JSON list of C-alpha atoms in Angstrom, two decimals:
[
{"chain": "A", "resi": 1, "resn": "MET", "atom": "CA", "xyz": [0.00, 0.00, 0.00]},
{"chain": "A", "resi": 2, "resn": "VAL", "atom": "CA", "xyz": [1.52, 3.33, -1.12]},
{"chain": "A", "resi": 3, "resn": "THR", "atom": "CA", "xyz": [0.01, 6.78, -0.55]},
{"chain": "A", "resi": 4, "resn": "GLY", "atom": "CA", "xyz": [0.68, 9.72, -2.85]},
{"chain": "A", "resi": 5, "resn": "ALA", "atom": "CA", "xyz": [1.29, 7.16, -5.60]},
{"chain": "A", "resi": 6, "resn": "GLY", "atom": "CA", "xyz": [0.18, 9.24, -8.55]},
{"chain": "A", "resi": 7, "resn": "ARG", "atom": "CA", "xyz": [3.47, 10.97, -9.27]},
{"chain": "A", "resi": 8, "resn": "GLY", "atom": "CA", "xyz": [7.00, 11.64, -8.07]},
{"chain": "A", "resi": 9, "resn": "VAL", "atom": "CA", "xyz": [8.45, 9.52, -5.29]},
{"chain": "A", "resi": 10, "resn": "GLY", "atom": "CA", "xyz": [5.18, 7.68, -4.63]},
{"chain": "A", "resi": 11, "resn": "ARG", "atom": "CA", "xyz": [4.89, 6.60, -8.24]},
{"chain": "A", "resi": 12, "resn": "ALA", "atom": "CA", "xyz": [8.53, 5.47, -8.30]},
{"chain": "A", "resi": 13, "resn": "ILE", "atom": "CA", "xyz": [7.98, 3.38, -5.16]},
{"chain": "A", "resi": 14, "resn": "THR", "atom": "CA", "xyz": [4.86, 1.82, -6.63]},
{"chain": "A", "resi": 15, "resn": "GLU", "atom": "CA", "xyz": [6.65, 1.01, -9.90]},
{"chain": "A", "resi": 16, "resn": "ARG", "atom": "CA", "xyz": [9.58, -0.53, -8.02]},
{"chain": "A", "resi": 17, "resn": "LEU", "atom": "CA", "xyz": [7.33, -2.77, -5.93]},
{"chain": "A", "resi": 18, "resn": "LEU", "atom": "CA", "xyz": [5.26, -3.85, -8.92]},
{"chain": "A", "resi": 19, "resn": "ALA", "atom": "CA", "xyz": [8.47, -4.68, -10.79]},
{"chain": "A", "resi": 20, "resn": "GLY", "atom": "CA", "xyz": [9.46, -6.88, -7.85]},
{"chain": "A", "resi": 21, "resn": "GLY", "atom": "CA", "xyz": [6.27, -8.92, -8.16]},
{"chain": "A", "resi": 22, "resn": "ASP", "atom": "CA", "xyz": [4.24, -7.38, -5.37]},
{"chain": "A", "resi": 23, "resn": "ALA", "atom": "CA", "xyz": [0.61, -6.39, -5.61]},
{"chain": "A", "resi": 24, "resn": "VAL", "atom": "CA", "xyz": [0.29, -2.68, -4.74]},
{"chain": "A", "resi": 25, "resn": "VAL", "atom": "CA", "xyz": [-2.66, -0.51, -3.81]},
{"chain": "A", "resi": 26, "resn": "ALA", "atom": "CA", "xyz": [-1.73, 2.92, -5.18]},
{"chain": "A", "resi": 27, "resn": "LEU", "atom": "CA", "xyz": [-3.62, 5.68, -3.37]},
{"chain": "A", "resi": 28, "resn": "ASP", "atom": "CA", "xyz": [-3.73, 9.28, -4.49]},
{"chain": "A", "resi": 29, "resn": "ARG", "atom": "CA", "xyz": [-6.07, 12.20, -3.88]},
{"chain": "A", "resi": 30, "resn": "ASP", "atom": "CA", "xyz": [-5.98, 13.04, -7.60]},
{"chain": "A", "resi": 31, "resn": "ASP", "atom": "CA", "xyz": [-7.82, 10.38, -9.57]},
{"chain": "A", "resi": 32, "resn": "ALA", "atom": "CA", "xyz": [-6.28, 11.55, -12.85]},
{"chain": "A", "resi": 33, "resn": "ALA", "atom": "CA", "xyz": [-2.78, 11.14, -11.43]},
{"chain": "A", "resi": 34, "resn": "LEU", "atom": "CA", "xyz": [-3.39, 7.39, -11.25]},
{"chain": "A", "resi": 35, "resn": "ASP", "atom": "CA", "xyz": [-4.10, 7.06, -14.97]},
{"chain": "A", "resi": 36, "resn": "TRP", "atom": "CA", "xyz": [-0.57, 5.74, -15.48]},
{"chain": "A", "resi": 37, "resn": "LEU", "atom": "CA", "xyz": [-1.75, 2.46, -13.93]},
{"chain": "A", "resi": 38, "resn": "ASN", "atom": "CA", "xyz": [-4.31, 1.88, -16.68]},
{"chain": "A", "resi": 39, "resn": "GLY", "atom": "CA", "xyz": [-3.13, -1.05, -18.75]},
{"chain": "A", "resi": 40, "resn": "HIS", "atom": "CA", "xyz": [-0.03, -1.51, -16.60]},
{"chain": "A", "resi": 41, "resn": "PRO", "atom": "CA", "xyz": [1.94, -4.71, -17.33]},
{"chain": "A", "resi": 42, "resn": "ALA", "atom": "CA", "xyz": [1.41, -5.80, -13.70]},
{"chain": "A", "resi": 43, "resn": "GLY", "atom": "CA", "xyz": [-2.27, -6.25, -14.51]},
{"chain": "A", "resi": 44, "resn": "HIS", "atom": "CA", "xyz": [-4.44, -7.08, -11.51]},
{"chain": "A", "resi": 45, "resn": "ARG", "atom": "CA", "xyz": [-1.47, -6.51, -9.15]},
{"chain": "A", "resi": 46, "resn": "ALA", "atom": "CA", "xyz": [-1.70, -2.76, -9.81]},
{"chain": "A", "resi": 47, "resn": "ILE", "atom": "CA", "xyz": [-4.71, -1.47, -7.87]},
{"chain": "A", "resi": 48, "resn": "ALA", "atom": "CA", "xyz": [-5.58, 2.22, -8.13]},
{"chain": "A", "resi": 49, "resn": "LEU", "atom": "CA", "xyz": [-7.63, 3.99, -5.47]},
{"chain": "A", "resi": 50, "resn": "ALA", "atom": "CA", "xyz": [-8.54, 7.69, -5.40]},
{"chain": "A", "resi": 51, "resn": "GLY", "atom": "CA", "xyz": [-9.06, 9.31, -2.02]},
{"chain": "A", "resi": 52, "resn": "ASP", "atom": "CA", "xyz": [-7.64, 11.30, 0.88]},
{"chain": "A", "resi": 53, "resn": "ALA", "atom": "CA", "xyz": [-4.95, 9.40, 2.78]},
{"chain": "A", "resi": 54, "resn": "ALA", "atom": "CA", "xyz": [-5.89, 11.30, 5.94]},
{"chain": "A", "resi": 55, "resn": "ASP", "atom": "CA", "xyz": [-9.41, 9.83, 5.85]},
{"chain": "A", "resi": 56, "resn": "ALA", "atom": "CA", "xyz": [-9.61, 6.61, 7.87]},
{"chain": "A", "resi": 57, "resn": "ALA", "atom": "CA", "xyz": [-12.47, 5.34, 5.72]},
{"chain": "A", "resi": 58, "resn": "VAL", "atom": "CA", "xyz": [-10.21, 5.61, 2.67]},
{"chain": "A", "resi": 59, "resn": "THR", "atom": "CA", "xyz": [-7.24, 3.87, 4.29]},
{"chain": "A", "resi": 60, "resn": "GLU", "atom": "CA", "xyz": [-9.52, 1.09, 5.51]},
{"chain": "A", "resi": 61, "resn": "ARG", "atom": "CA", "xyz": [-10.78, 0.65, 1.95]},
{"chain": "A", "resi": 62, "resn": "ALA", "atom": "CA", "xyz": [-7.18, 0.55, 0.76]},
{"chain": "A", "resi": 63, "resn": "ALA", "atom": "CA", "xyz": [-6.37, -2.13, 3.34]},
{"chain": "A", "resi": 64, "resn": "ASP", "atom": "CA", "xyz": [-9.38, -4.17, 2.20]},
{"chain": "A", "resi": 65, "resn": "LEU", "atom": "CA", "xyz": [-8.17, -4.01, -1.39]},
{"chain": "A", "resi": 66, "resn": "ALA", "atom": "CA", "xyz": [-4.64, -4.98, -0.37]},
{"chain": "A", "resi": 67, "resn": "GLN", "atom": "CA", "xyz": [-5.83, -7.93, 1.67]},
{"chain": "A", "resi": 68, "resn": "GLY", "atom": "CA", "xyz": [-8.06, -8.98, -1.19]},
{"chain": "A", "resi": 69, "resn": "ALA", "atom": "CA", "xyz": [-4.93, -9.28, -3.32]},
{"chain": "A", "resi": 70, "resn": "GLY", "atom": "CA", "xyz": [-2.89, -11.22, -0.76]},
{"chain": "A", "resi": 71, "resn": "ARG", "atom": "CA", "xyz": [-1.23, -10.75, 2.63]},
{"chain": "A", "resi": 72, "resn": "LEU", "atom": "CA", "xyz": [-0.85, -7.10, 3.59]},
{"chain": "A", "resi": 73, "resn": "ALA", "atom": "CA", "xyz": [2.89, -6.96, 4.23]},
{"chain": "A", "resi": 74, "resn": "GLY", "atom": "CA", "xyz": [3.89, -3.31, 3.82]},
{"chain": "A", "resi": 75, "resn": "TRP", "atom": "CA", "xyz": [2.52, 0.20, 4.08]},
{"chain": "A", "resi": 76, "resn": "VAL", "atom": "CA", "xyz": [4.23, 3.33, 2.74]},
{"chain": "A", "resi": 77, "resn": "ASN", "atom": "CA", "xyz": [3.07, 6.75, 3.97]},
{"chain": "A", "resi": 78, "resn": "ASN", "atom": "CA", "xyz": [4.43, 9.01, 1.24]},
{"chain": "A", "resi": 79, "resn": "ALA", "atom": "CA", "xyz": [1.65, 11.57, 0.66]},
{"chain": "A", "resi": 80, "resn": "ALA", "atom": "CA", "xyz": [2.51, 15.10, 1.79]},
{"chain": "A", "resi": 81, "resn": "VAL", "atom": "CA", "xyz": [1.19, 18.66, 1.80]},
{"chain": "A", "resi": 82, "resn": "PHE", "atom": "CA", "xyz": [3.54, 21.51, 0.77]},
{"chain": "A", "resi": 83, "resn": "ARG", "atom": "CA", "xyz": [2.28, 24.80, 2.17]},
{"chain": "A", "resi": 84, "resn": "ASP", "atom": "CA", "xyz": [4.65, 27.34, 3.67]},
{"chain": "A", "resi": 85, "resn": "ALA", "atom": "CA", "xyz": [3.80, 29.77, 6.47]},
{"chain": "A", "resi": 86, "resn": "TRP", "atom": "CA", "xyz": [5.54, 32.35, 8.64]},
{"chain": "A", "resi": 87, "resn": "LEU", "atom": "CA", "xyz": [4.40, 32.36, 12.26]},
{"chain": "A", "resi": 88, "resn": "ASP", "atom": "CA", "xyz": [4.44, 36.16, 12.49]},
{"chain": "A", "resi": 89, "resn": "ALA", "atom": "CA", "xyz": [2.13, 36.49, 9.48]},
{"chain": "A", "resi": 90, "resn": "VAL", "atom": "CA", "xyz": [-0.33, 33.60, 9.86]},
{"chain": "A", "resi": 91, "resn": "PRO", "atom": "CA", "xyz": [-2.64, 32.87, 12.82]},
{"chain": "A", "resi": 92, "resn": "ALA", "atom": "CA", "xyz": [-1.26, 30.16, 15.07]},
{"chain": "A", "resi": 93, "resn": "ALA", "atom": "CA", "xyz": [-4.37, 28.04, 14.56]},
{"chain": "A", "resi": 94, "resn": "ASP", "atom": "CA", "xyz": [-3.80, 28.09, 10.81]},
{"chain": "A", "resi": 95, "resn": "VAL", "atom": "CA", "xyz": [-0.20, 26.98, 11.26]},
{"chain": "A", "resi": 96, "resn": "VAL", "atom": "CA", "xyz": [-1.33, 24.14, 13.53]},
{"chain": "A", "resi": 97, "resn": "GLY", "atom": "CA", "xyz": [-3.80, 23.16, 10.83]},
{"chain": "A", "resi": 98, "resn": "LEU", "atom": "CA", "xyz": [-1.04, 23.01, 8.22]},
{"chain": "A", "resi": 99, "resn": "ILE", "atom": "CA", "xyz": [1.12, 20.88, 10.51]},
{"chain": "A", "resi": 100, "resn": "THR", "atom": "CA", "xyz": [-1.82, 18.58, 11.17]},
{"chain": "A", "resi": 101, "resn": "ALA", "atom": "CA", "xyz": [-2.59, 18.27, 7.46]},
{"chain": "A", "resi": 102, "resn": "ASN", "atom": "CA", "xyz": [0.79, 16.59, 6.98]},
{"chain": "A", "resi": 103, "resn": "LEU", "atom": "CA", "xyz": [0.95, 14.66, 10.22]},
{"chain": "A", "resi": 104, "resn": "ALA", "atom": "CA", "xyz": [-2.55, 13.22, 9.82]},
{"chain": "A", "resi": 105, "resn": "LEU", "atom": "CA", "xyz": [-1.52, 11.53, 6.57]},
{"chain": "A", "resi": 106, "resn": "ALA", "atom": "CA", "xyz": [1.08, 9.45, 8.43]},
{"chain": "A", "resi": 107, "resn": "VAL", "atom": "CA", "xyz": [-0.88, 8.84, 11.64]},
{"chain": "A", "resi": 108, "resn": "THR", "atom": "CA", "xyz": [-3.98, 7.66, 9.79]},
{"chain": "A", "resi": 109, "resn": "GLY", "atom": "CA", "xyz": [-2.01, 5.32, 7.58]},
{"chain": "A", "resi": 110, "resn": "CYS", "atom": "CA", "xyz": [-0.02, 3.93, 10.49]},
{"chain": "A", "resi": 111, "resn": "ALA", "atom": "CA", "xyz": [-3.18, 3.34, 12.52]},
{"chain": "A", "resi": 112, "resn": "THR", "atom": "CA", "xyz": [-4.82, 1.33, 9.76]},
{"chain": "A", "resi": 113, "resn": "ALA", "atom": "CA", "xyz": [-1.66, -0.63, 9.03]},
{"chain": "A", "resi": 114, "resn": "VAL", "atom": "CA", "xyz": [-0.95, -1.47, 12.68]},
{"chain": "A", "resi": 115, "resn": "ARG", "atom": "CA", "xyz": [-4.50, -2.67, 13.31]},
{"chain": "A", "resi": 116, "resn": "ARG", "atom": "CA", "xyz": [-4.53, -4.83, 10.18]},
{"chain": "A", "resi": 117, "resn": "PHE", "atom": "CA", "xyz": [-1.10, -6.29, 10.94]},
{"chain": "A", "resi": 118, "resn": "ILE", "atom": "CA", "xyz": [-2.15, -7.17, 14.49]},
{"chain": "A", "resi": 119, "resn": "ALA", "atom": "CA", "xyz": [-5.43, -8.71, 13.35]},
{"chain": "A", "resi": 120, "resn": "ALA", "atom": "CA", "xyz": [-3.63, -10.85, 10.78]},
{"chain": "A", "resi": 121, "resn": "GLY", "atom": "CA", "xyz": [-1.02, -11.92, 13.34]},
{"chain": "A", "resi": 122, "resn": "SER", "atom": "CA", "xyz": [1.73, -11.94, 10.74]},
{"chain": "A", "resi": 123, "resn": "GLY", "atom": "CA", "xyz": [3.52, -8.66, 11.39]},
{"chain": "A", "resi": 124, "resn": "GLY", "atom": "CA", "xyz": [4.45, -6.20, 8.67]},
{"chain": "A", "resi": 125, "resn": "ALA", "atom": "CA", "xyz": [6.52, -3.16, 7.75]},
{"chain": "A", "resi": 126, "resn": "ILE", "atom": "CA", "xyz": [5.64, 0.53, 7.69]},
{"chain": "A", "resi": 127, "resn": "ILE", "atom": "CA", "xyz": [7.74, 3.16, 5.93]},
{"chain": "A", "resi": 128, "resn": "ASN", "atom": "CA", "xyz": [7.12, 6.84, 6.61]},
{"chain": "A", "resi": 129, "resn": "VAL", "atom": "CA", "xyz": [8.59, 9.31, 4.12]},
{"chain": "A", "resi": 130, "resn": "SER", "atom": "CA", "xyz": [10.29, 12.18, 5.95]},
{"chain": "A", "resi": 131, "resn": "SER", "atom": "CA", "xyz": [12.68, 14.92, 4.89]},
{"chain": "A", "resi": 132, "resn": "HIS", "atom": "CA", "xyz": [16.06, 16.41, 5.71]},
{"chain": "A", "resi": 133, "resn": "GLN", "atom": "CA", "xyz": [13.95, 19.35, 6.91]},
{"chain": "A", "resi": 134, "resn": "ALA", "atom": "CA", "xyz": [13.00, 17.41, 10.03]},
{"chain": "A", "resi": 135, "resn": "GLN", "atom": "CA", "xyz": [16.53, 18.14, 11.24]},
{"chain": "A", "resi": 136, "resn": "ARG", "atom": "CA", "xyz": [17.57, 21.15, 9.11]},
{"chain": "A", "resi": 137, "resn": "PRO", "atom": "CA", "xyz": [14.57, 23.25, 8.08]},
{"chain": "A", "resi": 138, "resn": "VAL", "atom": "CA", "xyz": [14.42, 25.53, 5.10]},
{"chain": "A", "resi": 139, "resn": "ARG", "atom": "CA", "xyz": [13.30, 29.07, 5.96]},
{"chain": "A", "resi": 140, "resn": "GLY", "atom": "CA", "xyz": [9.57, 29.59, 5.58]},
{"chain": "A", "resi": 141, "resn": "ALA", "atom": "CA", "xyz": [8.74, 25.87, 5.66]},
{"chain": "A", "resi": 142, "resn": "LEU", "atom": "CA", "xyz": [7.83, 25.71, 9.37]},
{"chain": "A", "resi": 143, "resn": "PRO", "atom": "CA", "xyz": [4.62, 23.63, 8.99]},
{"chain": "A", "resi": 144, "resn": "TYR", "atom": "CA", "xyz": [6.29, 21.03, 6.79]},
{"chain": "A", "resi": 145, "resn": "ALA", "atom": "CA", "xyz": [9.49, 20.81, 8.84]},
{"chain": "A", "resi": 146, "resn": "THR", "atom": "CA", "xyz": [7.55, 20.53, 12.11]},
{"chain": "A", "resi": 147, "resn": "ALA", "atom": "CA", "xyz": [5.28, 17.82, 10.75]},
{"chain": "A", "resi": 148, "resn": "LYS", "atom": "CA", "xyz": [8.21, 15.80, 9.41]},
{"chain": "A", "resi": 149, "resn": "ALA", "atom": "CA", "xyz": [9.99, 16.02, 12.78]},
{"chain": "A", "resi": 150, "resn": "ALA", "atom": "CA", "xyz": [6.82, 14.69, 14.40]},
{"chain": "A", "resi": 151, "resn": "ILE", "atom": "CA", "xyz": [6.59, 11.89, 11.83]},
{"chain": "A", "resi": 152, "resn": "GLU", "atom": "CA", "xyz": [10.12, 10.81, 12.73]},
{"chain": "A", "resi": 153, "resn": "GLY", "atom": "CA", "xyz": [9.10, 10.74, 16.40]},
{"chain": "A", "resi": 154, "resn": "LEU", "atom": "CA", "xyz": [6.01, 8.75, 15.44]},
{"chain": "A", "resi": 155, "resn": "THR", "atom": "CA", "xyz": [8.22, 6.28, 13.58]},
{"chain": "A", "resi": 156, "resn": "ARG", "atom": "CA", "xyz": [10.41, 5.63, 16.62]},
{"chain": "A", "resi": 157, "resn": "ALA", "atom": "CA", "xyz": [7.47, 5.38, 19.03]},
{"chain": "A", "resi": 158, "resn": "LEU", "atom": "CA", "xyz": [5.59, 2.91, 16.85]},
{"chain": "A", "resi": 159, "resn": "ALA", "atom": "CA", "xyz": [8.70, 0.77, 16.46]},
{"chain": "A", "resi": 160, "resn": "VAL", "atom": "CA", "xyz": [8.91, 0.54, 20.24]},
{"chain": "A", "resi": 161, "resn": "ASP", "atom": "CA", "xyz": [5.18, 0.00, 20.82]},
{"chain": "A", "resi": 162, "resn": "TYR", "atom": "CA", "xyz": [4.58, -2.64, 18.17]},
{"chain": "A", "resi": 163, "resn": "GLY", "atom": "CA", "xyz": [7.90, -4.41, 17.72]},
{"chain": "A", "resi": 164, "resn": "PRO", "atom": "CA", "xyz": [6.66, -7.26, 19.96]},
{"chain": "A", "resi": 165, "resn": "GLN", "atom": "CA", "xyz": [3.90, -7.90, 17.39]},
{"chain": "A", "resi": 166, "resn": "GLY", "atom": "CA", "xyz": [6.47, -8.24, 14.62]},
{"chain": "A", "resi": 167, "resn": "ILE", "atom": "CA", "xyz": [5.77, -4.81, 13.15]},
{"chain": "A", "resi": 168, "resn": "ARG", "atom": "CA", "xyz": [8.77, -2.88, 11.88]},
{"chain": "A", "resi": 169, "resn": "VAL", "atom": "CA", "xyz": [8.52, 0.88, 11.42]},
{"chain": "A", "resi": 170, "resn": "ASN", "atom": "CA", "xyz": [11.18, 2.96, 9.67]},
{"chain": "A", "resi": 171, "resn": "ALA", "atom": "CA", "xyz": [11.42, 6.27, 7.85]},
{"chain": "A", "resi": 172, "resn": "VAL", "atom": "CA", "xyz": [13.39, 7.61, 4.92]},
{"chain": "A", "resi": 173, "resn": "ALA", "atom": "CA", "xyz": [14.49, 11.25, 5.20]},
{"chain": "A", "resi": 174, "resn": "LEU", "atom": "CA", "xyz": [14.83, 12.67, 1.71]},
{"chain": "A", "resi": 175, "resn": "GLY", "atom": "CA", "xyz": [17.08, 15.35, 0.32]},
{"chain": "A", "resi": 176, "resn": "SER", "atom": "CA", "xyz": [16.10, 17.19, -2.85]},
{"chain": "A", "resi": 177, "resn": "ILE", "atom": "CA", "xyz": [14.68, 14.76, -5.39]},
{"chain": "A", "resi": 178, "resn": "ALA", "atom": "CA", "xyz": [14.18, 15.45, -9.10]},
{"chain": "A", "resi": 179, "resn": "THR", "atom": "CA", "xyz": [10.41, 14.96, -9.15]},
{"chain": "A", "resi": 180, "resn": "GLU", "atom": "CA", "xyz": [7.82, 16.69, -11.33]},
{"chain": "A", "resi": 181, "resn": "ARG", "atom": "CA", "xyz": [7.42, 19.28, -8.58]},
{"chain": "A", "resi": 182, "resn": "TYR", "atom": "CA", "xyz": [11.15, 20.05, -8.68]},
{"chain": "A", "resi": 183, "resn": "GLN", "atom": "CA", "xyz": [11.11, 20.34, -12.47]},
{"chain": "A", "resi": 184, "resn": "GLU", "atom": "CA", "xyz": [8.09, 22.66, -12.33]},
{"chain": "A", "resi": 185, "resn": "PHE", "atom": "CA", "xyz": [9.96, 24.82, -9.82]},
{"chain": "A", "resi": 186, "resn": "LEU", "atom": "CA", "xyz": [12.91, 25.12, -12.20]},
{"chain": "A", "resi": 187, "resn": "GLY", "atom": "CA", "xyz": [10.61, 25.66, -15.17]},
{"chain": "A", "resi": 188, "resn": "GLY", "atom": "CA", "xyz": [9.01, 28.63, -13.47]},
{"chain": "A", "resi": 189, "resn": "GLN", "atom": "CA", "xyz": [12.34, 30.48, -13.42]},
{"chain": "A", "resi": 190, "resn": "GLN", "atom": "CA", "xyz": [14.25, 32.31, -16.10]},
{"chain": "A", "resi": 191, "resn": "PRO", "atom": "CA", "xyz": [17.10, 30.20, -17.57]},
{"chain": "A", "resi": 192, "resn": "ALA", "atom": "CA", "xyz": [19.84, 32.03, -15.69]},
{"chain": "A", "resi": 193, "resn": "ALA", "atom": "CA", "xyz": [17.97, 31.75, -12.40]},
{"chain": "A", "resi": 194, "resn": "ALA", "atom": "CA", "xyz": [17.23, 28.07, -13.02]},
{"chain": "A", "resi": 195, "resn": "ALA", "atom": "CA", "xyz": [20.90, 27.40, -13.72]},
{"chain": "A", "resi": 196, "resn": "ALA", "atom": "CA", "xyz": [21.88, 29.20, -10.52]},
{"chain": "A", "resi": 197, "resn": "THR", "atom": "CA", "xyz": [19.34, 27.13, -8.56]},
{"chain": "A", "resi": 198, "resn": "GLN", "atom": "CA", "xyz": [20.77, 23.92, -9.97]},
{"chain": "A", "resi": 199, "resn": "ASP", "atom": "CA", "xyz": [24.27, 25.03, -9.00]},
{"chain": "A", "resi": 200, "resn": "GLN", "atom": "CA", "xyz": [23.05, 25.73, -5.47]},
{"chain": "A", "resi": 201, "resn": "MET", "atom": "CA", "xyz": [21.37, 22.33, -5.30]},
{"chain": "A", "resi": 202, "resn": "ARG", "atom": "CA", "xyz": [24.58, 20.60, -6.38]},
{"chain": "A", "resi": 203, "resn": "ALA", "atom": "CA", "xyz": [26.48, 22.48, -3.68]},
{"chain": "A", "resi": 204, "resn": "LEU", "atom": "CA", "xyz": [23.96, 21.49, -1.00]},
{"chain": "A", "resi": 205, "resn": "HIS", "atom": "CA", "xyz": [24.49, 17.77, -1.64]},
{"chain": "A", "resi": 206, "resn": "PRO", "atom": "CA", "xyz": [27.99, 16.35, -1.11]},
{"chain": "A", "resi": 207, "resn": "LEU", "atom": "CA", "xyz": [27.35, 13.89, -3.95]},
{"chain": "A", "resi": 208, "resn": "GLY", "atom": "CA", "xyz": [27.05, 16.93, -6.19]},
{"chain": "A", "resi": 209, "resn": "ARG", "atom": "CA", "xyz": [23.54, 16.36, -7.50]},
{"chain": "A", "resi": 210, "resn": "VAL", "atom": "CA", "xyz": [19.91, 16.01, -6.50]},
{"chain": "A", "resi": 211, "resn": "GLY", "atom": "CA", "xyz": [18.51, 12.52, -6.10]},
{"chain": "A", "resi": 212, "resn": "GLN", "atom": "CA", "xyz": [16.32, 10.44, -8.38]},
{"chain": "A", "resi": 213, "resn": "ALA", "atom": "CA", "xyz": [12.94, 9.08, -7.32]},
{"chain": "A", "resi": 214, "resn": "GLY", "atom": "CA", "xyz": [14.09, 5.59, -8.24]},
{"chain": "A", "resi": 215, "resn": "GLU", "atom": "CA", "xyz": [16.90, 5.83, -5.69]},
{"chain": "A", "resi": 216, "resn": "VAL", "atom": "CA", "xyz": [14.33, 6.50, -2.98]},
{"chain": "A", "resi": 217, "resn": "ALA", "atom": "CA", "xyz": [12.22, 3.61, -4.23]},
{"chain": "A", "resi": 218, "resn": "ASP", "atom": "CA", "xyz": [15.15, 1.19, -4.00]},
{"chain": "A", "resi": 219, "resn": "THR", "atom": "CA", "xyz": [15.74, 2.14, -0.36]},
{"chain": "A", "resi": 220, "resn": "VAL", "atom": "CA", "xyz": [12.06, 1.80, 0.50]},
{"chain": "A", "resi": 221, "resn": "ALA", "atom": "CA", "xyz": [11.88, -1.59, -1.22]},
{"chain": "A", "resi": 222, "resn": "TYR", "atom": "CA", "xyz": [14.85, -2.76, 0.87]},
{"chain": "A", "resi": 223, "resn": "LEU", "atom": "CA", "xyz": [13.29, -1.58, 4.13]},
{"chain": "A", "resi": 224, "resn": "LEU", "atom": "CA", "xyz": [10.05, -3.38, 3.27]},
{"chain": "A", "resi": 225, "resn": "SER", "atom": "CA", "xyz": [11.87, -6.60, 2.44]},
{"chain": "A", "resi": 226, "resn": "ASP", "atom": "CA", "xyz": [12.98, -9.51, 4.60]},
{"chain": "A", "resi": 227, "resn": "ALA", "atom": "CA", "xyz": [16.56, -8.37, 3.99]},
{"chain": "A", "resi": 228, "resn": "ALA", "atom": "CA", "xyz": [15.81, -5.60, 6.51]},
{"chain": "A", "resi": 229, "resn": "SER", "atom": "CA", "xyz": [14.15, -7.93, 9.01]},
{"chain": "A", "resi": 230, "resn": "PHE", "atom": "CA", "xyz": [16.19, -6.57, 11.97]},
{"chain": "A", "resi": 231, "resn": "VAL", "atom": "CA", "xyz": [15.88, -2.89, 11.01]},
{"chain": "A", "resi": 232, "resn": "SER", "atom": "CA", "xyz": [13.25, -0.95, 12.94]},
{"chain": "A", "resi": 233, "resn": "GLY", "atom": "CA", "xyz": [12.97, 2.53, 14.41]},
{"chain": "A", "resi": 234, "resn": "ALA", "atom": "CA", "xyz": [15.55, 3.83, 11.93]},
{"chain": "A", "resi": 235, "resn": "ILE", "atom": "CA", "xyz": [15.50, 7.15, 10.12]},
{"chain": "A", "resi": 236, "resn": "VAL", "atom": "CA", "xyz": [17.46, 6.46, 6.95]},
{"chain": "A", "resi": 237, "resn": "PRO", "atom": "CA", "xyz": [18.80, 9.51, 5.10]},
{"chain": "A", "resi": 238, "resn": "VAL", "atom": "CA", "xyz": [18.37, 9.30, 1.33]},
{"chain": "A", "resi": 239, "resn": "ASP", "atom": "CA", "xyz": [19.80, 12.73, 0.71]},
{"chain": "A", "resi": 240, "resn": "GLY", "atom": "CA", "xyz": [23.18, 12.53, -0.98]},
{"chain": "A", "resi": 241, "resn": "GLY", "atom": "CA", "xyz": [24.78, 13.66, 2.30]},
{"chain": "A", "resi": 242, "resn": "ARG", "atom": "CA", "xyz": [22.78, 16.89, 2.54]},
{"chain": "A", "resi": 243, "resn": "SER", "atom": "CA", "xyz": [21.90, 16.43, 6.20]},
{"chain": "A", "resi": 244, "resn": "VAL", "atom": "CA", "xyz": [25.53, 16.03, 7.28]},
{"chain": "A", "resi": 245, "resn": "LEU", "atom": "CA", "xyz": [27.00, 18.89, 5.30]},
{"chain": "A", "resi": 246, "resn": "GLY", "atom": "CA", "xyz": [28.11, 21.81, 7.43]},
{"chain": "A", "resi": 247, "resn": "PRO", "atom": "CA", "xyz": [29.04, 24.79, 5.22]},
{"chain": "A", "resi": 248, "resn": "ASP", "atom": "CA", "xyz": [32.03, 26.61, 6.62]},
{"chain": "A", "resi": 249, "resn": "PRO", "atom": "CA", "xyz": [33.17, 30.07, 5.47]},
{"chain": "A", "resi": 250, "resn": "GLU", "atom": "CA", "xyz": [36.76, 28.99, 6.17]},
{"chain": "A", "resi": 251, "resn": "GLN", "atom": "CA", "xyz": [36.66, 25.99, 3.90]},
{"chain": "A", "resi": 252, "resn": "ALA", "atom": "CA", "xyz": [39.31, 26.05, 1.19]}
]
């Protein structure tokens, strides 16, 4: 089960899991964004569902569809809301609402997954998609950074609470990834400005580039697999080293 599966990282994760032979329920709020699954080579293993991942009725429906296709073994909370706010300019209640809009997507998905895993008695794996901003926020992105920090706390707490039931919970903390959203951001700039942005992005990541959605998908697929059977409560950076880079004005 993958949320936010219509495009970007969510789509890449879904494609990677389908390629590995899994059946996947692909959930997205935008019905049209799931059109890529029409006629997919995976056939009946590719299950599209339109709906809000923060709505428990929707996640329960997704779990039903997944269990109709086989054993529900993994749940990926990837869907996110990108809305910036400055605390001095926006009412506190509105900021709390923006934080909740992101956090609810993970909490609702985790709740459904945990309950289904326990009822089945066979354990399972949950992956929450976080961001480098949970540790090193970008200015103006307070709601998003705060929600992602909470999601990392949620990941650790669930790993502790439900490890005895054989449920593993991990998170991937992403750096900048070359998704459609990133390309649209560049496309909205003049060529010189876009080139400068790309230079800045290369400098922010020690590997000298932004990441690819497929690289995230490979990490998620590993964490869902039996190869990661003793990995739980981990926050795995998939960020090209961005979170460990400390710019220094004295550097040569």
